[in-house]
Amino acid sequence: MAPDPWFSTYDSTCQIAQEIAEKIQQRNQYERNGENTTKLTVTIRALLQKLKEKIALLKDLLLRAVATHQITQLEGDRRQNLLDDLVTRERLLLASFKNEGAEPDLIRSSLMTGGAKRGAPNPWLLEEPEETRGLGFDEIRQQQQKIIQEQDAGLDALSSIISRQKQMGQEIGNELDEQNEIIDDLANLVENTDEKLRTETRRVNLVDRKSTSCGMIMVILLLLVAIVVVAVWPTN
């Protein structure tokens, strides 16, 4: 699906507003240092004009989309809110450029929020964090890079811990498999031994019964022999 031309225009417009904010901050810093700001001033004027034209284009695109029912009324209202934020930002930029009330801190506050986000509150109305107040752009950038590096180091350490835990889990799993095989072998051995014991027990019982029968037969035979002897033995 092709990207919506309205949002692509909106994104490029936000980038222009961001660039203007950076240029104004840079110009104000040059002024404080007594440096020449003519070139920056010309650049900012051109960017402000470009921003104005982009906002007008966004208004025209939005009106066409609503009139031709390309978008719903709810979506039209959402885009109108985004457009209103851009208009407010344009006025703040223009006032800051002319030094008519808007403070440079408002511009830097916008830079710290990463520019405009669709559907998000107006970043120009957000207060700059205490830890970045009074810092220049280069210092803020270095601070952010340091934070990112610390986060990367933390992620690397976490990844290493997870890898070690995974390896330990695999080793434990292998050990459990080996133990299960040993237990299975022992179970088979016990079952075979138990079967042999039952077989030998049956044999012993059989032998015992046969032995008992043989003993009884011998006793009977002996008794019969005794009777015969007594019967045929001549009496005096």
PDB file of C-alpha atoms in Angstrom:
ATOM      1  CA  MET A   1       0.000   0.000   0.000  1.00  0.00           C
ATOM      2  CA  ALA A   2       1.358   3.426  -0.979  1.00  0.00           C
ATOM      3  CA  PRO A   3       2.069   5.801   1.931  1.00  0.00           C
ATOM      4  CA  ASP A   4      -0.516   8.462   2.670  1.00  0.00           C
ATOM      5  CA  PRO A   5       0.717  11.724   1.043  1.00  0.00           C
ATOM      6  CA  TRP A   6      -0.721  13.745   3.904  1.00  0.00           C
ATOM      7  CA  PHE A   7       1.398  12.007   6.521  1.00  0.00           C
ATOM      8  CA  SER A   8       4.534  12.050   4.386  1.00  0.00           C
ATOM      9  CA  THR A   9       4.068  15.815   3.998  1.00  0.00           C
ATOM     10  CA  TYR A  10       3.354  16.117   7.715  1.00  0.00           C
ATOM     11  CA  ASP A  11       6.568  14.294   8.625  1.00  0.00           C
ATOM     12  CA  SER A  12       8.689  16.455   6.339  1.00  0.00           C
ATOM     13  CA  THR A  13       7.025  19.564   7.807  1.00  0.00           C
ATOM     14  CA  CYS A  14       7.885  18.438  11.336  1.00  0.00           C
ATOM     15  CA  GLN A  15      11.488  17.952  10.255  1.00  0.00           C
ATOM     16  CA  ILE A  16      11.591  21.510   8.925  1.00  0.00           C
ATOM     17  CA  ALA A  17      10.204  22.812  12.232  1.00  0.00           C
ATOM     18  CA  GLN A  18      12.852  20.827  14.083  1.00  0.00           C
ATOM     19  CA  GLU A  19      15.589  22.238  11.882  1.00  0.00           C
ATOM     20  CA  ILE A  20      14.326  25.788  12.441  1.00  0.00           C
ATOM     21  CA  ALA A  21      14.382  25.240  16.210  1.00  0.00           C
ATOM     22  CA  GLU A  22      18.004  24.096  16.036  1.00  0.00           C
ATOM     23  CA  LYS A  23      19.014  27.003  13.833  1.00  0.00           C
ATOM     24  CA  ILE A  24      17.362  29.550  16.147  1.00  0.00           C
ATOM     25  CA  GLN A  25      19.126  28.061  19.148  1.00  0.00           C
ATOM     26  CA  GLN A  26      22.425  28.154  17.270  1.00  0.00           C
ATOM     27  CA  ARG A  27      21.836  31.759  16.222  1.00  0.00           C
ATOM     28  CA  ASN A  28      21.080  32.804  19.811  1.00  0.00           C
ATOM     29  CA  GLN A  29      24.267  31.107  20.964  1.00  0.00           C
ATOM     30  CA  TYR A  30      26.244  32.964  18.293  1.00  0.00           C
ATOM     31  CA  GLU A  31      24.722  36.223  19.460  1.00  0.00           C
ATOM     32  CA  ARG A  32      25.755  35.527  23.056  1.00  0.00           C
ATOM     33  CA  ASN A  33      29.289  34.787  21.881  1.00  0.00           C
ATOM     34  CA  GLY A  34      29.384  37.906  19.718  1.00  0.00           C
ATOM     35  CA  GLU A  35      29.667  35.950  16.462  1.00  0.00           C
ATOM     36  CA  ASN A  36      28.168  36.862  13.084  1.00  0.00           C
ATOM     37  CA  THR A  37      24.598  35.539  12.674  1.00  0.00           C
ATOM     38  CA  THR A  38      23.749  36.917   9.215  1.00  0.00           C
ATOM     39  CA  LYS A  39      24.025  33.614   7.377  1.00  0.00           C
ATOM     40  CA  LEU A  40      21.973  31.788   9.996  1.00  0.00           C
ATOM     41  CA  THR A  41      19.306  34.491   9.935  1.00  0.00           C
ATOM     42  CA  VAL A  42      18.883  34.172   6.146  1.00  0.00           C
ATOM     43  CA  THR A  43      18.660  30.384   6.450  1.00  0.00           C
ATOM     44  CA  ILE A  44      16.039  30.611   9.196  1.00  0.00           C
ATOM     45  CA  ARG A  45      13.918  33.045   7.146  1.00  0.00           C
ATOM     46  CA  ALA A  46      13.963  30.652   4.189  1.00  0.00           C
ATOM     47  CA  LEU A  47      13.032  27.715   6.405  1.00  0.00           C
ATOM     48  CA  LEU A  48      10.190  29.645   8.022  1.00  0.00           C
ATOM     49  CA  GLN A  49       8.791  30.443   4.573  1.00  0.00           C
ATOM     50  CA  LYS A  50       9.096  26.805   3.575  1.00  0.00           C
ATOM     51  CA  LEU A  51       7.336  25.778   6.797  1.00  0.00           C
ATOM     52  CA  LYS A  52       4.489  28.166   6.049  1.00  0.00           C
ATOM     53  CA  GLU A  53       4.057  26.728   2.548  1.00  0.00           C
ATOM     54  CA  LYS A  54       4.097  23.167   3.880  1.00  0.00           C
ATOM     55  CA  ILE A  55       1.411  23.961   6.451  1.00  0.00           C
ATOM     56  CA  ALA A  56      -0.743  25.527   3.731  1.00  0.00           C
ATOM     57  CA  LEU A  57      -0.299  22.390   1.617  1.00  0.00           C
ATOM     58  CA  LEU A  58      -1.332  20.214   4.557  1.00  0.00           C
ATOM     59  CA  LYS A  59      -4.489  22.291   5.020  1.00  0.00           C
ATOM     60  CA  ASP A  60      -5.358  21.933   1.339  1.00  0.00           C
ATOM     61  CA  LEU A  61      -4.743  18.157   1.344  1.00  0.00           C
ATOM     62  CA  LEU A  62      -6.858  17.730   4.465  1.00  0.00           C
ATOM     63  CA  LEU A  63      -9.767  19.713   3.022  1.00  0.00           C
ATOM     64  CA  ARG A  64      -9.705  17.616  -0.165  1.00  0.00           C
ATOM     65  CA  ALA A  65      -9.553  14.346   1.743  1.00  0.00           C
ATOM     66  CA  VAL A  66     -12.533  15.287   3.911  1.00  0.00           C
ATOM     67  CA  ALA A  67     -14.561  16.723   1.011  1.00  0.00           C
ATOM     68  CA  THR A  68     -14.069  13.631  -1.174  1.00  0.00           C
ATOM     69  CA  HIS A  69     -14.671  11.242   1.789  1.00  0.00           C
ATOM     70  CA  GLN A  70     -11.239   9.693   1.419  1.00  0.00           C
ATOM     71  CA  ILE A  71     -10.997   9.636   5.219  1.00  0.00           C
ATOM     72  CA  THR A  72     -13.547   9.430   8.005  1.00  0.00           C
ATOM     73  CA  GLN A  73     -14.645  12.433  10.013  1.00  0.00           C
ATOM     74  CA  LEU A  74     -12.850  11.036  13.060  1.00  0.00           C
ATOM     75  CA  GLU A  75      -9.597  10.739  11.104  1.00  0.00           C
ATOM     76  CA  GLY A  76     -10.149  14.238   9.741  1.00  0.00           C
ATOM     77  CA  ASP A  77     -10.452  15.600  13.292  1.00  0.00           C
ATOM     78  CA  ARG A  78      -7.287  13.782  14.335  1.00  0.00           C
ATOM     79  CA  ARG A  79      -5.319  15.247  11.434  1.00  0.00           C
ATOM     80  CA  GLN A  80      -6.749  18.687  12.170  1.00  0.00           C
ATOM     81  CA  ASN A  81      -5.380  18.438  15.730  1.00  0.00           C
ATOM     82  CA  LEU A  82      -1.958  17.583  14.351  1.00  0.00           C
ATOM     83  CA  LEU A  83      -2.201  20.509  11.978  1.00  0.00           C
ATOM     84  CA  ASP A  84      -3.199  22.847  14.810  1.00  0.00           C
ATOM     85  CA  ASP A  85      -0.078  21.774  16.699  1.00  0.00           C
ATOM     86  CA  LEU A  86       2.040  22.614  13.667  1.00  0.00           C
ATOM     87  CA  VAL A  87       0.430  26.038  13.386  1.00  0.00           C
ATOM     88  CA  THR A  88       1.120  26.702  17.071  1.00  0.00           C
ATOM     89  CA  ARG A  89       4.692  25.576  16.614  1.00  0.00           C
ATOM     90  CA  GLU A  90       5.112  27.864  13.622  1.00  0.00           C
ATOM     91  CA  ARG A  91       3.940  30.849  15.704  1.00  0.00           C
ATOM     92  CA  LEU A  92       6.333  29.964  18.526  1.00  0.00           C
ATOM     93  CA  LEU A  93       9.217  29.629  16.097  1.00  0.00           C
ATOM     94  CA  LEU A  94       8.406  32.919  14.462  1.00  0.00           C
ATOM     95  CA  ALA A  95       8.123  34.647  17.840  1.00  0.00           C
ATOM     96  CA  SER A  96      11.431  33.137  18.980  1.00  0.00           C
ATOM     97  CA  PHE A  97      13.094  34.183  15.731  1.00  0.00           C
ATOM     98  CA  LYS A  98      11.903  37.753  16.244  1.00  0.00           C
ATOM     99  CA  ASN A  99      12.698  37.595  20.008  1.00  0.00           C
ATOM    100  CA  GLU A 100       9.052  38.320  20.828  1.00  0.00           C
ATOM    101  CA  GLY A 101       8.433  36.299  23.923  1.00  0.00           C
ATOM    102  CA  ALA A 102       9.278  32.701  23.041  1.00  0.00           C
ATOM    103  CA  GLU A 103      12.361  31.612  24.959  1.00  0.00           C
ATOM    104  CA  PRO A 104      15.156  29.442  23.519  1.00  0.00           C
ATOM    105  CA  ASP A 105      14.464  26.890  26.265  1.00  0.00           C
ATOM    106  CA  LEU A 106      11.164  26.113  24.545  1.00  0.00           C
ATOM    107  CA  ILE A 107      13.067  25.208  21.393  1.00  0.00           C
ATOM    108  CA  ARG A 108      15.525  23.002  23.242  1.00  0.00           C
ATOM    109  CA  SER A 109      12.647  21.365  25.104  1.00  0.00           C
ATOM    110  CA  SER A 110      11.236  20.366  21.731  1.00  0.00           C
ATOM    111  CA  LEU A 111      14.590  18.928  20.677  1.00  0.00           C
ATOM    112  CA  MET A 112      14.750  16.782  23.807  1.00  0.00           C
ATOM    113  CA  THR A 113      11.322  15.269  23.015  1.00  0.00           C
ATOM    114  CA  GLY A 114      12.497  14.228  19.546  1.00  0.00           C
ATOM    115  CA  GLY A 115      10.125  16.449  17.571  1.00  0.00           C
ATOM    116  CA  ALA A 116       6.418  16.049  16.917  1.00  0.00           C
ATOM    117  CA  LYS A 117       4.677  12.708  17.257  1.00  0.00           C
ATOM    118  CA  ARG A 118       1.357  11.872  15.672  1.00  0.00           C
ATOM    119  CA  GLY A 119      -1.430  12.247  18.175  1.00  0.00           C
ATOM    120  CA  ALA A 120       1.009  13.230  20.977  1.00  0.00           C
ATOM    121  CA  PRO A 121       0.710  16.401  23.103  1.00  0.00           C
ATOM    122  CA  ASN A 122       2.414  19.519  21.791  1.00  0.00           C
ATOM    123  CA  PRO A 123       6.131  19.084  22.668  1.00  0.00           C
ATOM    124  CA  TRP A 124       6.605  22.861  22.723  1.00  0.00           C
ATOM    125  CA  LEU A 125       4.578  22.958  25.924  1.00  0.00           C
ATOM    126  CA  LEU A 126       6.772  20.422  27.746  1.00  0.00           C
ATOM    127  CA  GLU A 127       9.251  21.511  30.373  1.00  0.00           C
ATOM    128  CA  GLU A 128      12.925  20.704  29.767  1.00  0.00           C
ATOM    129  CA  PRO A 129      14.385  18.159  32.215  1.00  0.00           C
ATOM    130  CA  GLU A 130      16.568  19.553  34.986  1.00  0.00           C
ATOM    131  CA  GLU A 131      19.601  17.441  33.969  1.00  0.00           C
ATOM    132  CA  THR A 132      19.802  19.101  30.520  1.00  0.00           C
ATOM    133  CA  ARG A 133      18.978  22.645  31.499  1.00  0.00           C
ATOM    134  CA  GLY A 134      21.809  25.034  30.668  1.00  0.00           C
ATOM    135  CA  LEU A 135      23.565  22.594  28.324  1.00  0.00           C
ATOM    136  CA  GLY A 136      24.397  23.296  24.664  1.00  0.00           C
ATOM    137  CA  PHE A 137      23.431  21.077  21.746  1.00  0.00           C
ATOM    138  CA  ASP A 138      26.821  19.340  21.625  1.00  0.00           C
ATOM    139  CA  GLU A 139      26.711  18.689  25.368  1.00  0.00           C
ATOM    140  CA  ILE A 140      23.172  17.324  25.142  1.00  0.00           C
ATOM    141  CA  ARG A 141      24.163  15.098  22.218  1.00  0.00           C
ATOM    142  CA  GLN A 142      27.184  13.809  24.136  1.00  0.00           C
ATOM    143  CA  GLN A 143      25.015  13.153  27.170  1.00  0.00           C
ATOM    144  CA  GLN A 144      22.531  11.204  25.080  1.00  0.00           C
ATOM    145  CA  GLN A 145      25.333   9.206  23.428  1.00  0.00           C
ATOM    146  CA  LYS A 146      26.729   8.361  26.866  1.00  0.00           C
ATOM    147  CA  ILE A 147      23.312   7.180  28.026  1.00  0.00           C
ATOM    148  CA  ILE A 148      22.951   5.047  24.889  1.00  0.00           C
ATOM    149  CA  GLN A 149      26.411   3.552  25.422  1.00  0.00           C
ATOM    150  CA  GLU A 150      25.545   2.710  29.041  1.00  0.00           C
ATOM    151  CA  GLN A 151      22.292   1.123  27.892  1.00  0.00           C
ATOM    152  CA  ASP A 152      24.165  -0.881  25.248  1.00  0.00           C
ATOM    153  CA  ALA A 153      26.658  -2.074  27.861  1.00  0.00           C
ATOM    154  CA  GLY A 154      23.805  -3.078  30.132  1.00  0.00           C
ATOM    155  CA  LEU A 155      22.120  -4.967  27.300  1.00  0.00           C
ATOM    156  CA  ASP A 156      25.387  -6.737  26.459  1.00  0.00           C
ATOM    157  CA  ALA A 157      25.792  -7.796  30.086  1.00  0.00           C
ATOM    158  CA  LEU A 158      22.186  -8.983  30.217  1.00  0.00           C
ATOM    159  CA  SER A 159      22.674 -10.901  26.976  1.00  0.00           C
ATOM    160  CA  SER A 160      25.785 -12.575  28.409  1.00  0.00           C
ATOM    161  CA  ILE A 161      23.908 -13.586  31.563  1.00  0.00           C
ATOM    162  CA  ILE A 162      21.030 -14.990  29.534  1.00  0.00           C
ATOM    163  CA  SER A 163      23.478 -16.946  27.349  1.00  0.00           C
ATOM    164  CA  ARG A 164      25.143 -18.455  30.420  1.00  0.00           C
ATOM    165  CA  GLN A 165      21.774 -19.354  31.916  1.00  0.00           C
ATOM    166  CA  LYS A 166      20.747 -20.949  28.633  1.00  0.00           C
ATOM    167  CA  GLN A 167      23.956 -22.986  28.562  1.00  0.00           C
ATOM    168  CA  MET A 168      23.418 -24.060  32.178  1.00  0.00           C
ATOM    169  CA  GLY A 169      19.851 -25.045  31.346  1.00  0.00           C
ATOM    170  CA  GLN A 170      21.048 -27.161  28.439  1.00  0.00           C
ATOM    171  CA  GLU A 171      23.685 -28.852  30.612  1.00  0.00           C
ATOM    172  CA  ILE A 172      21.085 -29.567  33.314  1.00  0.00           C
ATOM    173  CA  GLY A 173      18.754 -30.958  30.647  1.00  0.00           C
ATOM    174  CA  ASN A 174      21.495 -33.255  29.329  1.00  0.00           C
ATOM    175  CA  GLU A 175      22.296 -34.421  32.862  1.00  0.00           C
ATOM    176  CA  LEU A 176      18.622 -35.154  33.509  1.00  0.00           C
ATOM    177  CA  ASP A 177      18.440 -37.166  30.297  1.00  0.00           C
ATOM    178  CA  GLU A 178      21.428 -39.245  31.398  1.00  0.00           C
ATOM    179  CA  GLN A 179      19.928 -39.766  34.858  1.00  0.00           C
ATOM    180  CA  ASN A 180      16.627 -40.826  33.305  1.00  0.00           C
ATOM    181  CA  GLU A 181      18.457 -43.388  31.153  1.00  0.00           C
ATOM    182  CA  ILE A 182      20.228 -44.765  34.244  1.00  0.00           C
ATOM    183  CA  ILE A 183      16.906 -44.959  36.117  1.00  0.00           C
ATOM    184  CA  ASP A 184      15.323 -46.795  33.168  1.00  0.00           C
ATOM    185  CA  ASP A 185      18.226 -49.275  33.126  1.00  0.00           C
ATOM    186  CA  LEU A 186      17.898 -49.845  36.892  1.00  0.00           C
ATOM    187  CA  ALA A 187      14.154 -50.335  36.552  1.00  0.00           C
ATOM    188  CA  ASN A 188      14.703 -52.956  33.831  1.00  0.00           C
ATOM    189  CA  LEU A 189      17.373 -54.673  35.957  1.00  0.00           C
ATOM    190  CA  VAL A 190      15.107 -54.742  39.006  1.00  0.00           C
ATOM    191  CA  GLU A 191      12.242 -56.106  36.943  1.00  0.00           C
ATOM    192  CA  ASN A 192      14.457 -58.868  35.481  1.00  0.00           C
ATOM    193  CA  THR A 193      15.819 -59.733  38.934  1.00  0.00           C
ATOM    194  CA  ASP A 194      12.332 -59.833  40.411  1.00  0.00           C
ATOM    195  CA  GLU A 195      11.189 -62.202  37.649  1.00  0.00           C
ATOM    196  CA  LYS A 196      14.149 -64.497  38.285  1.00  0.00           C
ATOM    197  CA  LEU A 197      13.398 -64.498  42.004  1.00  0.00           C
ATOM    198  CA  ARG A 198       9.784 -65.488  41.360  1.00  0.00           C
ATOM    199  CA  THR A 199      10.939 -68.288  39.022  1.00  0.00           C
ATOM    200  CA  GLU A 200      13.456 -69.638  41.548  1.00  0.00           C
ATOM    201  CA  THR A 201      10.853 -69.401  44.296  1.00  0.00           C
ATOM    202  CA  ARG A 202       8.457 -71.527  42.273  1.00  0.00           C
ATOM    203  CA  ARG A 203      11.243 -74.076  41.672  1.00  0.00           C
ATOM    204  CA  VAL A 204      12.124 -74.228  45.358  1.00  0.00           C
ATOM    205  CA  ASN A 205       8.477 -74.736  46.297  1.00  0.00           C
ATOM    206  CA  LEU A 206       8.187 -77.500  43.707  1.00  0.00           C
ATOM    207  CA  VAL A 207      11.316 -79.205  44.981  1.00  0.00           C
ATOM    208  CA  ASP A 208      10.107 -78.810  48.538  1.00  0.00           C
ATOM    209  CA  ARG A 209       6.783 -80.437  47.710  1.00  0.00           C
ATOM    210  CA  LYS A 210       8.567 -83.292  45.913  1.00  0.00           C
ATOM    211  CA  SER A 211      10.936 -83.750  48.828  1.00  0.00           C
ATOM    212  CA  THR A 212       8.029 -83.946  51.240  1.00  0.00           C
ATOM    213  CA  SER A 213       6.252 -86.536  49.057  1.00  0.00           C
ATOM    214  CA  CYS A 214       9.406 -88.661  48.759  1.00  0.00           C
ATOM    215  CA  GLY A 215       9.873 -88.591  52.524  1.00  0.00           C
ATOM    216  CA  MET A 216       6.347 -89.801  53.132  1.00  0.00           C
ATOM    217  CA  ILE A 217       6.785 -92.616  50.603  1.00  0.00           C
ATOM    218  CA  MET A 218      10.019 -93.755  52.316  1.00  0.00           C
ATOM    219  CA  VAL A 219       8.292 -93.822  55.689  1.00  0.00           C
ATOM    220  CA  ILE A 220       5.439 -95.890  54.304  1.00  0.00           C
ATOM    221  CA  LEU A 221       7.844 -98.298  52.644  1.00  0.00           C
ATOM    222  CA  LEU A 222       9.785 -98.712  55.865  1.00  0.00           C
ATOM    223  CA  LEU A 223       6.590 -99.396  57.773  1.00  0.00           C
ATOM    224  CA  LEU A 224       5.530-102.005  55.228  1.00  0.00           C
ATOM    225  CA  VAL A 225       8.934-103.698  55.419  1.00  0.00           C
ATOM    226  CA  ALA A 226       8.692-103.769  59.208  1.00  0.00           C
ATOM    227  CA  ILE A 227       5.224-105.327  59.084  1.00  0.00           C
ATOM    228  CA  VAL A 228       6.380-107.978  56.647  1.00  0.00           C
ATOM    229  CA  VAL A 229       9.417-108.795  58.722  1.00  0.00           C
ATOM    230  CA  VAL A 230       7.301-109.148  61.843  1.00  0.00           C
ATOM    231  CA  ALA A 231       4.813-111.263  60.009  1.00  0.00           C
ATOM    232  CA  VAL A 232       7.266-113.777  58.583  1.00  0.00           C
ATOM    233  CA  TRP A 233       9.684-113.816  61.502  1.00  0.00           C
ATOM    234  CA  PRO A 234       9.347-117.119  63.268  1.00  0.00           C
ATOM    235  CA  THR A 235       8.148-116.889  66.730  1.00  0.00           C
ATOM    236  CA  ASN A 236       9.798-118.910  69.441  1.00  0.00           C
TER     237      ASN A 236
END
